[in-house]
PDB file of C-alpha atoms in Angstrom:
ATOM      1  CA  MET R   4       0.704  -0.058   0.546  1.00  0.00           C
ATOM      2  CA  ALA R   5       0.827   3.551  -0.818  1.00  0.00           C
ATOM      3  CA  PRO R   6       1.284   6.199   1.509  1.00  0.00           C
ATOM      4  CA  ILE R   7       0.313   8.510  -0.806  1.00  0.00           C
ATOM      5  CA  VAL R   8      -1.701   8.488  -4.313  1.00  0.00           C
ATOM      6  CA  VAL R   9      -1.252  11.158  -6.681  1.00  0.00           C
ATOM      7  CA  VAL R  10      -4.368  12.315  -8.821  1.00  0.00           C
ATOM      8  CA  HIS R  11      -2.950  13.394 -12.852  1.00  0.00           C
ATOM      9  CA  GLY R  12      -4.494  16.434 -14.175  1.00  0.00           C
ATOM     10  CA  VAL R  13      -4.048  16.545 -18.735  1.00  0.00           C
ATOM     11  CA  PHE R  14      -1.386  16.149 -20.797  1.00  0.00           C
ATOM     12  CA  ASN R  15      -0.702  11.800 -18.969  1.00  0.00           C
ATOM     13  CA  TYR R  16      -1.875   9.928 -21.912  1.00  0.00           C
ATOM     14  CA  ILE R  17       0.344   7.088 -22.307  1.00  0.00           C
ATOM     15  CA  ARG R  18      -0.095   6.351 -26.590  1.00  0.00           C
ATOM     16  CA  GLY R  19       0.145   2.117 -27.035  1.00  0.00           C
ATOM     17  CA  MET R  20       0.921   1.990 -23.017  1.00  0.00           C
ATOM     18  CA  ALA R  21      -1.925  -0.209 -20.993  1.00  0.00           C
ATOM     19  CA  PRO R  22      -3.707   1.522 -17.819  1.00  0.00           C
ATOM     20  CA  GLY R  23      -1.749   0.084 -15.384  1.00  0.00           C
ATOM     21  CA  ASP R  24       1.056  -0.092 -16.783  1.00  0.00           C
ATOM     22  CA  ALA R  25       0.944   3.922 -17.453  1.00  0.00           C
ATOM     23  CA  ALA R  26      -0.521   4.205 -13.467  1.00  0.00           C
ATOM     24  CA  VAL R  27       3.614   2.632 -13.023  1.00  0.00           C
ATOM     25  CA  ARG R  28       5.311   4.812 -15.340  1.00  0.00           C
ATOM     26  CA  ARG R  29       4.127   8.158 -14.409  1.00  0.00           C
ATOM     27  CA  ALA R  30       4.062   7.297 -10.423  1.00  0.00           C
ATOM     28  CA  ALA R  31       8.322   6.471 -10.781  1.00  0.00           C
ATOM     29  CA  ASP R  32       8.069   9.934 -13.130  1.00  0.00           C
ATOM     30  CA  TRP R  33       6.644  11.465 -10.066  1.00  0.00           C
ATOM     31  CA  GLY R  34       8.249  10.356  -7.284  1.00  0.00           C
ATOM     32  CA  PRO R  35      12.090  12.134  -8.200  1.00  0.00           C
ATOM     33  CA  SER R  36      10.689  15.514  -7.434  1.00  0.00           C
ATOM     34  CA  LEU R  37       8.834  14.439  -4.760  1.00  0.00           C
ATOM     35  CA  ALA R  38      12.085  14.261  -2.829  1.00  0.00           C
ATOM     36  CA  ARG R  39      13.186  17.103  -4.360  1.00  0.00           C
ATOM     37  CA  GLY R  40      10.469  19.340  -2.456  1.00  0.00           C
ATOM     38  CA  LEU R  41      10.686  17.031   0.604  1.00  0.00           C
ATOM     39  CA  SER R  42      14.755  17.715   1.110  1.00  0.00           C
ATOM     40  CA  LYS R  43      13.472  21.389   1.011  1.00  0.00           C
ATOM     41  CA  VAL R  44      12.261  21.006   4.988  1.00  0.00           C
ATOM     42  CA  SER R  45      13.655  17.372   6.127  1.00  0.00           C
ATOM     43  CA  ALA R  46      17.105  15.931   5.550  1.00  0.00           C
ATOM     44  CA  GLU R  47      16.569  13.029   6.920  1.00  0.00           C
ATOM     45  CA  VAL R  48      12.801  11.839   6.178  1.00  0.00           C
ATOM     46  CA  ARG R  49      12.736   9.091   3.514  1.00  0.00           C
ATOM     47  CA  THR R  50      10.938  10.426   0.198  1.00  0.00           C
ATOM     48  CA  PRO R  51       7.325   7.607   0.383  1.00  0.00           C
ATOM     49  CA  GLU R  52       6.233   5.375  -1.949  1.00  0.00           C
ATOM     50  CA  LEU R  53       3.500   6.487  -4.455  1.00  0.00           C
ATOM     51  CA  ALA R  54       0.731   5.684  -6.419  1.00  0.00           C
ATOM     52  CA  ALA R  55      -0.616   7.347  -9.679  1.00  0.00           C
ATOM     53  CA  ALA R  56      -4.552   7.036  -9.922  1.00  0.00           C
ATOM     54  CA  HIS R  57      -4.308   6.561 -13.258  1.00  0.00           C
ATOM     55  CA  TYR R  58      -7.236   7.962 -16.004  1.00  0.00           C
ATOM     56  CA  ALA R  59      -6.445   8.593 -18.795  1.00  0.00           C
ATOM     57  CA  ASP R  60      -7.028   6.982 -21.124  1.00  0.00           C
ATOM     58  CA  LEU R  61     -10.577   7.052 -20.549  1.00  0.00           C
ATOM     59  CA  LEU R  62     -10.727  11.134 -21.874  1.00  0.00           C
ATOM     60  CA  ARG R  63      -9.336   9.072 -25.239  1.00  0.00           C
ATOM     61  CA  LEU R  64     -11.517   6.637 -25.908  1.00  0.00           C
ATOM     62  CA  GLU R  65     -13.364   8.725 -28.719  1.00  0.00           C
ATOM     63  CA  LEU R  66     -11.278  10.838 -30.462  1.00  0.00           C
ATOM     64  CA  LEU R  67     -13.766  11.295 -33.366  1.00  0.00           C
ATOM     65  CA  GLU R  68     -11.349  12.106 -36.260  1.00  0.00           C
ATOM     66  CA  GLU R  69      -8.972  14.229 -33.895  1.00  0.00           C
ATOM     67  CA  SER R  70      -4.970  12.340 -33.477  1.00  0.00           C
ATOM     68  CA  GLN R  71      -3.514  12.319 -30.531  1.00  0.00           C
ATOM     69  CA  SER R  72      -0.660  14.783 -31.937  1.00  0.00           C
ATOM     70  CA  ALA R  73      -4.490  17.347 -32.596  1.00  0.00           C
ATOM     71  CA  ARG R  74      -5.763  17.557 -29.481  1.00  0.00           C
ATOM     72  CA  ASP R  75      -2.696  17.459 -27.232  1.00  0.00           C
ATOM     73  CA  THR R  76      -0.971  20.830 -29.770  1.00  0.00           C
ATOM     74  CA  ALA R  77      -4.899  22.592 -29.857  1.00  0.00           C
ATOM     75  CA  GLY R  78      -4.669  25.573 -29.755  1.00  0.00           C
ATOM     76  CA  PHE R  79      -8.183  28.778 -30.011  1.00  0.00           C
ATOM     77  CA  ASP R  80      -7.773  28.411 -33.441  1.00  0.00           C
ATOM     78  CA  ASP R  81      -9.208  24.272 -32.720  1.00  0.00           C
ATOM     79  CA  LEU R  82     -12.023  26.031 -30.916  1.00  0.00           C
ATOM     80  CA  ASP R  83     -15.741  26.619 -31.930  1.00  0.00           C
ATOM     81  CA  GLU R  84     -18.387  29.814 -31.012  1.00  0.00           C
ATOM     82  CA  ARG R  85     -19.443  28.621 -27.861  1.00  0.00           C
ATOM     83  CA  GLU R  86     -15.611  26.799 -26.978  1.00  0.00           C
ATOM     84  CA  LEU R  87     -13.905  30.334 -26.753  1.00  0.00           C
ATOM     85  CA  GLN R  88     -16.538  31.976 -24.955  1.00  0.00           C
ATOM     86  CA  GLU R  89     -16.046  30.087 -21.539  1.00  0.00           C
ATOM     87  CA  VAL R  90     -12.381  30.872 -23.494  1.00  0.00           C
ATOM     88  CA  ALA R  91     -13.124  34.584 -22.327  1.00  0.00           C
ATOM     89  CA  GLU R  92     -15.043  33.926 -19.566  1.00  0.00           C
ATOM     90  CA  TRP R  93     -12.382  31.621 -17.869  1.00  0.00           C
ATOM     91  CA  LEU R  94      -9.015  34.844 -19.069  1.00  0.00           C
ATOM     92  CA  ALA R  95     -11.775  37.215 -17.868  1.00  0.00           C
ATOM     93  CA  ALA R  96     -11.982  35.514 -14.464  1.00  0.00           C
ATOM     94  CA  ALA R  97      -8.069  35.138 -14.242  1.00  0.00           C
ATOM     95  CA  GLY R  98      -7.663  39.410 -14.024  1.00  0.00           C
ATOM     96  CA  ALA R  99      -7.788  39.541 -18.249  1.00  0.00           C
ATOM     97  CA  VAL R 100      -9.572  43.475 -19.639  1.00  0.00           C
ATOM     98  CA  ALA R 101     -10.785  42.602 -23.193  1.00  0.00           C
ATOM     99  CA  PRO R 102     -10.156  46.023 -25.674  1.00  0.00           C
ATOM    100  CA  GLU R 103     -13.238  47.605 -25.679  1.00  0.00           C
ATOM    101  CA  ASP R 104     -14.476  47.442 -29.254  1.00  0.00           C
ATOM    102  CA  ALA R 105     -15.384  43.802 -28.464  1.00  0.00           C
ATOM    103  CA  GLN R 106     -18.794  43.901 -27.338  1.00  0.00           C
ATOM    104  CA  ASN R 107     -19.246  40.844 -25.296  1.00  0.00           C
ATOM    105  CA  LEU R 108     -16.339  38.505 -24.382  1.00  0.00           C
ATOM    106  CA  ALA R 109     -18.030  35.609 -27.431  1.00  0.00           C
ATOM    107  CA  LEU R 110     -16.983  38.459 -30.248  1.00  0.00           C
ATOM    108  CA  ALA R 111     -13.895  39.063 -27.177  1.00  0.00           C
ATOM    109  CA  PRO R 112      -9.767  38.410 -28.686  1.00  0.00           C
ATOM    110  CA  VAL R 113      -9.283  35.908 -26.635  1.00  0.00           C
ATOM    111  CA  LYS R 114      -4.994  35.561 -28.066  1.00  0.00           C
ATOM    112  CA  TRP R 115      -5.143  38.647 -27.219  1.00  0.00           C
ATOM    113  CA  MET R 116      -6.302  38.343 -23.506  1.00  0.00           C
ATOM    114  CA  LEU R 117      -4.129  36.035 -22.763  1.00  0.00           C
ATOM    115  CA  GLY R 118      -1.147  37.788 -23.866  1.00  0.00           C
ATOM    116  CA  LYS R 119      -1.454  40.946 -21.636  1.00  0.00           C
ATOM    117  CA  LEU R 120      -2.171  38.696 -18.955  1.00  0.00           C
ATOM    118  CA  VAL R 121       1.474  37.466 -20.034  1.00  0.00           C
ATOM    119  CA  ASP R 122       3.041  40.308 -20.253  1.00  0.00           C
ATOM    120  CA  GLU R 123       0.532  40.968 -16.626  1.00  0.00           C
ATOM    121  CA  ARG R 124       2.809  39.190 -15.454  1.00  0.00           C
ATOM    122  CA  GLY R 125       5.458  37.477 -16.561  1.00  0.00           C
ATOM    123  CA  GLY R 126       7.196  40.929 -16.382  1.00  0.00           C
ATOM    124  CA  ARG R 127      10.239  40.585 -18.768  1.00  0.00           C
ATOM    125  CA  LEU R 128       9.479  38.144 -21.299  1.00  0.00           C
ATOM    126  CA  THR R 129       9.876  39.103 -25.118  1.00  0.00           C
ATOM    127  CA  GLY R 130      10.431  37.360 -27.785  1.00  0.00           C
ATOM    128  CA  VAL R 131      10.841  33.801 -28.016  1.00  0.00           C
ATOM    129  CA  LEU R 132      10.381  33.550 -24.961  1.00  0.00           C
ATOM    130  CA  ARG R 133       7.517  35.595 -24.237  1.00  0.00           C
ATOM    131  CA  GLU R 134       5.400  33.698 -26.870  1.00  0.00           C
ATOM    132  CA  GLN R 135       6.221  30.398 -25.985  1.00  0.00           C
ATOM    133  CA  THR R 136       4.998  31.212 -22.068  1.00  0.00           C
ATOM    134  CA  VAL R 137       1.580  32.219 -23.964  1.00  0.00           C
ATOM    135  CA  GLY R 138       1.549  29.027 -26.435  1.00  0.00           C
ATOM    136  CA  ARG R 139       2.760  26.641 -23.088  1.00  0.00           C
ATOM    137  CA  LEU R 140      -0.589  28.700 -20.984  1.00  0.00           C
ATOM    138  CA  GLU R 141      -2.690  28.377 -24.600  1.00  0.00           C
ATOM    139  CA  ARG R 142      -2.614  24.495 -24.536  1.00  0.00           C
ATOM    140  CA  ALA R 143      -2.443  23.974 -21.197  1.00  0.00           C
ATOM    141  CA  VAL R 144      -6.163  25.429 -21.676  1.00  0.00           C
ATOM    142  CA  VAL R 145      -7.655  24.471 -24.509  1.00  0.00           C
ATOM    143  CA  ALA R 146      -6.923  20.520 -22.279  1.00  0.00           C
ATOM    144  CA  ASN R 147      -8.110  21.631 -19.884  1.00  0.00           C
ATOM    145  CA  LEU R 148     -11.005  22.806 -21.382  1.00  0.00           C
ATOM    146  CA  ARG R 149     -11.999  19.553 -23.820  1.00  0.00           C
ATOM    147  CA  GLU R 150     -10.729  17.143 -20.929  1.00  0.00           C
ATOM    148  CA  ALA R 151     -13.160  19.036 -18.211  1.00  0.00           C
ATOM    149  CA  GLU R 152     -16.101  18.003 -21.641  1.00  0.00           C
ATOM    150  CA  ALA R 153     -14.281  14.861 -21.865  1.00  0.00           C
ATOM    151  CA  TYR R 154     -15.677  14.029 -18.505  1.00  0.00           C
ATOM    152  CA  THR R 155     -18.994  15.706 -17.812  1.00  0.00           C
ATOM    153  CA  THR R 156     -20.388  15.129 -21.128  1.00  0.00           C
ATOM    154  CA  TRP R 157     -19.857  11.883 -22.209  1.00  0.00           C
ATOM    155  CA  PRO R 158     -21.986   9.139 -21.761  1.00  0.00           C
ATOM    156  CA  ASP R 159     -20.944   6.717 -18.031  1.00  0.00           C
ATOM    157  CA  ARG R 160     -16.971   8.492 -18.518  1.00  0.00           C
ATOM    158  CA  ARG R 161     -17.377  10.386 -15.341  1.00  0.00           C
ATOM    159  CA  ARG R 162     -19.062   6.787 -14.072  1.00  0.00           C
ATOM    160  CA  LEU R 163     -16.044   5.047 -15.633  1.00  0.00           C
ATOM    161  CA  VAL R 164     -13.254   7.841 -14.141  1.00  0.00           C
ATOM    162  CA  ARG R 165     -14.337   8.234 -10.694  1.00  0.00           C
ATOM    163  CA  GLU R 166     -14.219   4.384 -10.756  1.00  0.00           C
ATOM    164  CA  ARG R 167     -10.617   4.435 -11.476  1.00  0.00           C
ATOM    165  CA  ILE R 168     -10.188   7.106  -8.732  1.00  0.00           C
ATOM    166  CA  VAL R 169     -11.847   4.522  -6.198  1.00  0.00           C
ATOM    167  CA  GLY R 170     -10.012   1.471  -7.232  1.00  0.00           C
ATOM    168  CA  VAL R 171      -6.984   2.708  -6.281  1.00  0.00           C
ATOM    169  CA  ILE R 172      -8.131   5.010  -3.262  1.00  0.00           C
ATOM    170  CA  ARG R 173      -8.948   1.842  -1.561  1.00  0.00           C
ATOM    171  CA  ARG R 174      -6.800  -0.063  -2.542  1.00  0.00           C
ATOM    172  CA  GLU R 175      -3.535   1.632  -1.337  1.00  0.00           C
ATOM    173  CA  ALA R 176      -5.748   3.528   1.500  1.00  0.00           C
ATOM    174  CA  PRO R 177      -3.315   7.003   1.751  1.00  0.00           C
ATOM    175  CA  THR R 178      -3.148   9.459   4.356  1.00  0.00           C
ATOM    176  CA  VAL R 179      -2.711  11.108   1.151  1.00  0.00           C
ATOM    177  CA  VAL R 180      -4.571  12.576  -1.965  1.00  0.00           C
ATOM    178  CA  ILE R 181      -2.421  14.815  -3.909  1.00  0.00           C
ATOM    179  CA  ALA R 182      -4.528  16.032  -6.513  1.00  0.00           C
ATOM    180  CA  HIS R 183      -3.646  18.712  -9.821  1.00  0.00           C
ATOM    181  CA  SER R 184      -4.955  20.385 -12.823  1.00  0.00           C
ATOM    182  CA  LEU R 185      -8.212  18.838 -13.711  1.00  0.00           C
ATOM    183  CA  GLY R 186      -7.759  15.688 -11.636  1.00  0.00           C
ATOM    184  CA  SER R 187      -8.323  18.134  -8.301  1.00  0.00           C
ATOM    185  CA  TYR R 188     -11.679  19.012  -9.787  1.00  0.00           C
ATOM    186  CA  ILE R 189     -12.729  15.019 -10.422  1.00  0.00           C
ATOM    187  CA  THR R 190     -10.792  13.968  -7.173  1.00  0.00           C
ATOM    188  CA  TYR R 191     -13.583  16.721  -5.074  1.00  0.00           C
ATOM    189  CA  GLU R 192     -16.589  14.885  -7.343  1.00  0.00           C
ATOM    190  CA  THR R 193     -14.678  11.438  -6.609  1.00  0.00           C
ATOM    191  CA  LEU R 194     -14.686  12.027  -2.767  1.00  0.00           C
ATOM    192  CA  HIS R 195     -18.240  13.787  -3.021  1.00  0.00           C
ATOM    193  CA  ALA R 196     -19.978  10.515  -4.784  1.00  0.00           C
ATOM    194  CA  HIS R 197     -17.444   7.786  -1.710  1.00  0.00           C
ATOM    195  CA  PRO R 198     -18.347  10.109   0.862  1.00  0.00           C
ATOM    196  CA  GLU R 199     -16.455   5.541   2.584  1.00  0.00           C
ATOM    197  CA  LEU R 200     -13.313   6.642   1.029  1.00  0.00           C
ATOM    198  CA  GLY R 201     -11.025   8.968   4.212  1.00  0.00           C
ATOM    199  CA  VAL R 202      -8.781  10.823   3.293  1.00  0.00           C
ATOM    200  CA  ASP R 203      -6.608  12.904   6.311  1.00  0.00           C
ATOM    201  CA  LEU R 204      -5.397  14.874   3.342  1.00  0.00           C
ATOM    202  CA  LEU R 205      -6.359  16.272   0.553  1.00  0.00           C
ATOM    203  CA  VAL R 206      -3.740  18.290  -1.586  1.00  0.00           C
ATOM    204  CA  THR R 207      -4.852  19.709  -4.497  1.00  0.00           C
ATOM    205  CA  LEU R 208      -2.347  21.367  -6.693  1.00  0.00           C
ATOM    206  CA  GLY R 209      -2.998  24.257  -9.261  1.00  0.00           C
ATOM    207  CA  SER R 210      -7.340  23.270  -9.835  1.00  0.00           C
ATOM    208  CA  PRO R 211      -9.552  24.874 -11.654  1.00  0.00           C
ATOM    209  CA  LEU R 212     -12.194  24.789  -9.532  1.00  0.00           C
ATOM    210  CA  ARG R 213     -13.334  28.240  -9.775  1.00  0.00           C
ATOM    211  CA  VAL R 214     -13.035  28.050 -13.070  1.00  0.00           C
ATOM    212  CA  PRO R 215     -16.880  29.336 -14.169  1.00  0.00           C
ATOM    213  CA  SER R 216     -16.884  27.142 -16.904  1.00  0.00           C
ATOM    214  CA  LEU R 217     -15.913  24.226 -15.199  1.00  0.00           C
ATOM    215  CA  ALA R 218     -17.845  25.043 -11.859  1.00  0.00           C
ATOM    216  CA  ARG R 219     -20.850  25.165 -13.153  1.00  0.00           C
ATOM    217  CA  ARG R 220     -21.203  21.875 -13.891  1.00  0.00           C
ATOM    218  CA  LEU R 221     -19.436  20.026 -10.659  1.00  0.00           C
ATOM    219  CA  ASP R 222     -21.644  17.480  -9.301  1.00  0.00           C
ATOM    220  CA  PRO R 223     -22.504  18.323  -6.393  1.00  0.00           C
ATOM    221  CA  SER R 224     -23.764  21.913  -7.165  1.00  0.00           C
ATOM    222  CA  LEU R 225     -22.726  24.821  -5.329  1.00  0.00           C
ATOM    223  CA  ARG R 226     -24.999  25.403  -3.470  1.00  0.00           C
ATOM    224  CA  ALA R 227     -25.487  29.940  -3.096  1.00  0.00           C
ATOM    225  CA  GLY R 228     -22.234  30.321  -4.249  1.00  0.00           C
ATOM    226  CA  LYS R 229     -21.113  27.630  -2.132  1.00  0.00           C
ATOM    227  CA  GLY R 230     -18.908  23.886  -1.729  1.00  0.00           C
ATOM    228  CA  THR R 231     -18.337  21.419   0.066  1.00  0.00           C
ATOM    229  CA  ARG R 232     -16.273  19.413   2.117  1.00  0.00           C
ATOM    230  CA  PRO R 233     -16.279  15.479   0.903  1.00  0.00           C
ATOM    231  CA  ALA R 234     -17.555  13.636   4.185  1.00  0.00           C
ATOM    232  CA  GLY R 235     -14.115  11.498   3.973  1.00  0.00           C
ATOM    233  CA  VAL R 236     -12.029  14.478   4.187  1.00  0.00           C
ATOM    234  CA  LYS R 237      -9.785  15.343   8.023  1.00  0.00           C
ATOM    235  CA  ARG R 238      -7.909  17.983   6.217  1.00  0.00           C
ATOM    236  CA  TRP R 239      -8.011  20.679   2.306  1.00  0.00           C
ATOM    237  CA  VAL R 240      -4.863  21.703   2.110  1.00  0.00           C
ATOM    238  CA  ASN R 241      -4.638  24.183  -1.612  1.00  0.00           C
ATOM    239  CA  ILE R 242      -1.972  24.980  -3.665  1.00  0.00           C
ATOM    240  CA  ALA R 243      -1.265  27.448  -7.018  1.00  0.00           C
ATOM    241  CA  ASP R 244       0.671  29.571  -8.599  1.00  0.00           C
ATOM    242  CA  ALA R 245       0.146  32.929  -7.962  1.00  0.00           C
ATOM    243  CA  GLY R 246       1.207  32.807 -12.531  1.00  0.00           C
ATOM    244  CA  ASP R 247      -1.628  29.911 -13.627  1.00  0.00           C
ATOM    245  CA  LEU R 248      -3.645  30.094 -15.603  1.00  0.00           C
ATOM    246  CA  VAL R 249      -5.223  26.810 -14.980  1.00  0.00           C
ATOM    247  CA  ALA R 250      -6.190  27.678 -10.923  1.00  0.00           C
ATOM    248  CA  VAL R 251      -8.190  31.313 -11.282  1.00  0.00           C
ATOM    249  CA  PRO R 252      -8.616  32.232  -9.209  1.00  0.00           C
ATOM    250  CA  PRO R 253      -5.645  30.673  -7.639  1.00  0.00           C
ATOM    251  CA  GLY R 254      -7.106  30.820  -4.492  1.00  0.00           C
ATOM    252  CA  LEU R 255     -10.072  28.228  -2.679  1.00  0.00           C
ATOM    253  CA  SER R 256     -11.384  29.657   0.355  1.00  0.00           C
ATOM    254  CA  ALA R 257     -13.808  31.587  -1.214  1.00  0.00           C
ATOM    255  CA  VAL R 258     -15.752  29.392  -2.189  1.00  0.00           C
ATOM    256  CA  PHE R 259     -14.774  25.707  -0.947  1.00  0.00           C
ATOM    257  CA  PRO R 260     -13.630  25.081   3.083  1.00  0.00           C
ATOM    258  CA  VAL R 261     -10.471  24.432   2.745  1.00  0.00           C
ATOM    259  CA  ASP R 262      -8.070  23.782   5.462  1.00  0.00           C
ATOM    260  CA  LEU R 263      -5.226  26.148   4.002  1.00  0.00           C
ATOM    261  CA  ASP R 264      -4.906  28.468   0.466  1.00  0.00           C
ATOM    262  CA  GLU R 265      -1.054  29.090  -0.284  1.00  0.00           C
ATOM    263  CA  ILE R 266       0.015  30.534  -2.443  1.00  0.00           C
ATOM    264  CA  CYS R 267       3.538  29.905  -4.105  1.00  0.00           C
ATOM    265  CA  ASP R 268       5.930  31.190  -6.970  1.00  0.00           C
ATOM    266  CA  ASN R 269       7.064  27.704  -8.884  1.00  0.00           C
ATOM    267  CA  GLY R 270       8.370  30.310 -12.057  1.00  0.00           C
ATOM    268  CA  LEU R 271       8.273  29.093 -15.635  1.00  0.00           C
ATOM    269  CA  GLY R 272       7.014  26.028 -14.109  1.00  0.00           C
ATOM    270  CA  PHE R 273       3.784  27.756 -12.737  1.00  0.00           C
ATOM    271  CA  HIS R 274       1.178  24.716 -13.518  1.00  0.00           C
ATOM    272  CA  GLY R 275       3.638  22.029 -14.096  1.00  0.00           C
ATOM    273  CA  LEU R 276       2.543  18.551 -11.415  1.00  0.00           C
ATOM    274  CA  ARG R 277       6.550  18.076 -11.189  1.00  0.00           C
ATOM    275  CA  THR R 278       6.904  21.465 -10.955  1.00  0.00           C
ATOM    276  CA  TYR R 279       4.511  21.765  -7.618  1.00  0.00           C
ATOM    277  CA  LEU R 280       5.685  18.074  -5.939  1.00  0.00           C
ATOM    278  CA  ALA R 281       8.933  19.548  -5.557  1.00  0.00           C
ATOM    279  CA  ASN R 282       6.806  23.122  -3.717  1.00  0.00           C
ATOM    280  CA  GLY R 283       8.316  22.427  -0.485  1.00  0.00           C
ATOM    281  CA  LEU R 284       4.889  24.856   0.256  1.00  0.00           C
ATOM    282  CA  LEU R 285       3.253  21.005  -0.706  1.00  0.00           C
ATOM    283  CA  ALA R 286       6.330  18.577   1.262  1.00  0.00           C
ATOM    284  CA  ALA R 287       5.576  20.960   4.740  1.00  0.00           C
ATOM    285  CA  ALA R 288       1.595  20.069   4.468  1.00  0.00           C
ATOM    286  CA  VAL R 289       1.844  16.389   3.638  1.00  0.00           C
ATOM    287  CA  LEU R 290       4.775  15.465   6.194  1.00  0.00           C
ATOM    288  CA  PRO R 291       3.436  15.683   8.866  1.00  0.00           C
ATOM    289  CA  TYR R 292       1.656  12.796   7.966  1.00  0.00           C
ATOM    290  CA  ILE R 293       4.284  10.476   6.553  1.00  0.00           C
ATOM    291  CA  SER R 294       6.757  10.219   9.473  1.00  0.00           C
TER     292      SER R 294
END
């Protein structure tokens, strides 16, 4: 049994690999990052075993005619009008302002809005580095939007993904569940649907739980604009990079009953799971539960 279960976000599908093998591969990928983080807060702690709740294949079974590479490199130009409006709403929630000549969010130039956000938050980013950062953010927003839609709207997909995560948590009986990006959204719903699952510590990283288009789809739904804590969760810590555009806005405590909201600076790795795992704030949160 592993004391820590990690639930991933987007960009974790491994073509041609069985789900169980992919889970083992991802856990091995993430372990060294957690070890680096723990070394920042304790020279003596032994890095615990990780288990991955890997569900990416369940959101890739029906790709219509899109190739894997097309899905993972999709940008704003690949979105329809409804999706563009959701992205504009997403960026507005992050603090982007549409130009005055845009009559409504549906007509807002989302790439321009994203570029302005990067300029405001990225300081001196220029040239190729700026364009790479904008492109990376664009792909992350689109991937989260598309996979969230696959999870919430495809027949039986919600149930299948939840069952996969429940199976891992039951098998491993972890004291800590770490959920990243879209995985935090799915984990929140899963733990609500299975109150019998006891988790001493839930850590959400780069969570999009407050992104407007995603929050409207939550199960259970927000009540009077507020979410509730899953019954089996004893403590909930949320960590988000100040510039992480998937975590919009970065703090969850205004809507969800988290025990601790932490804002960090991951540099250019603002949304990466490995960067979050290597952060000392995460290490400090999990250390009491693994030592």
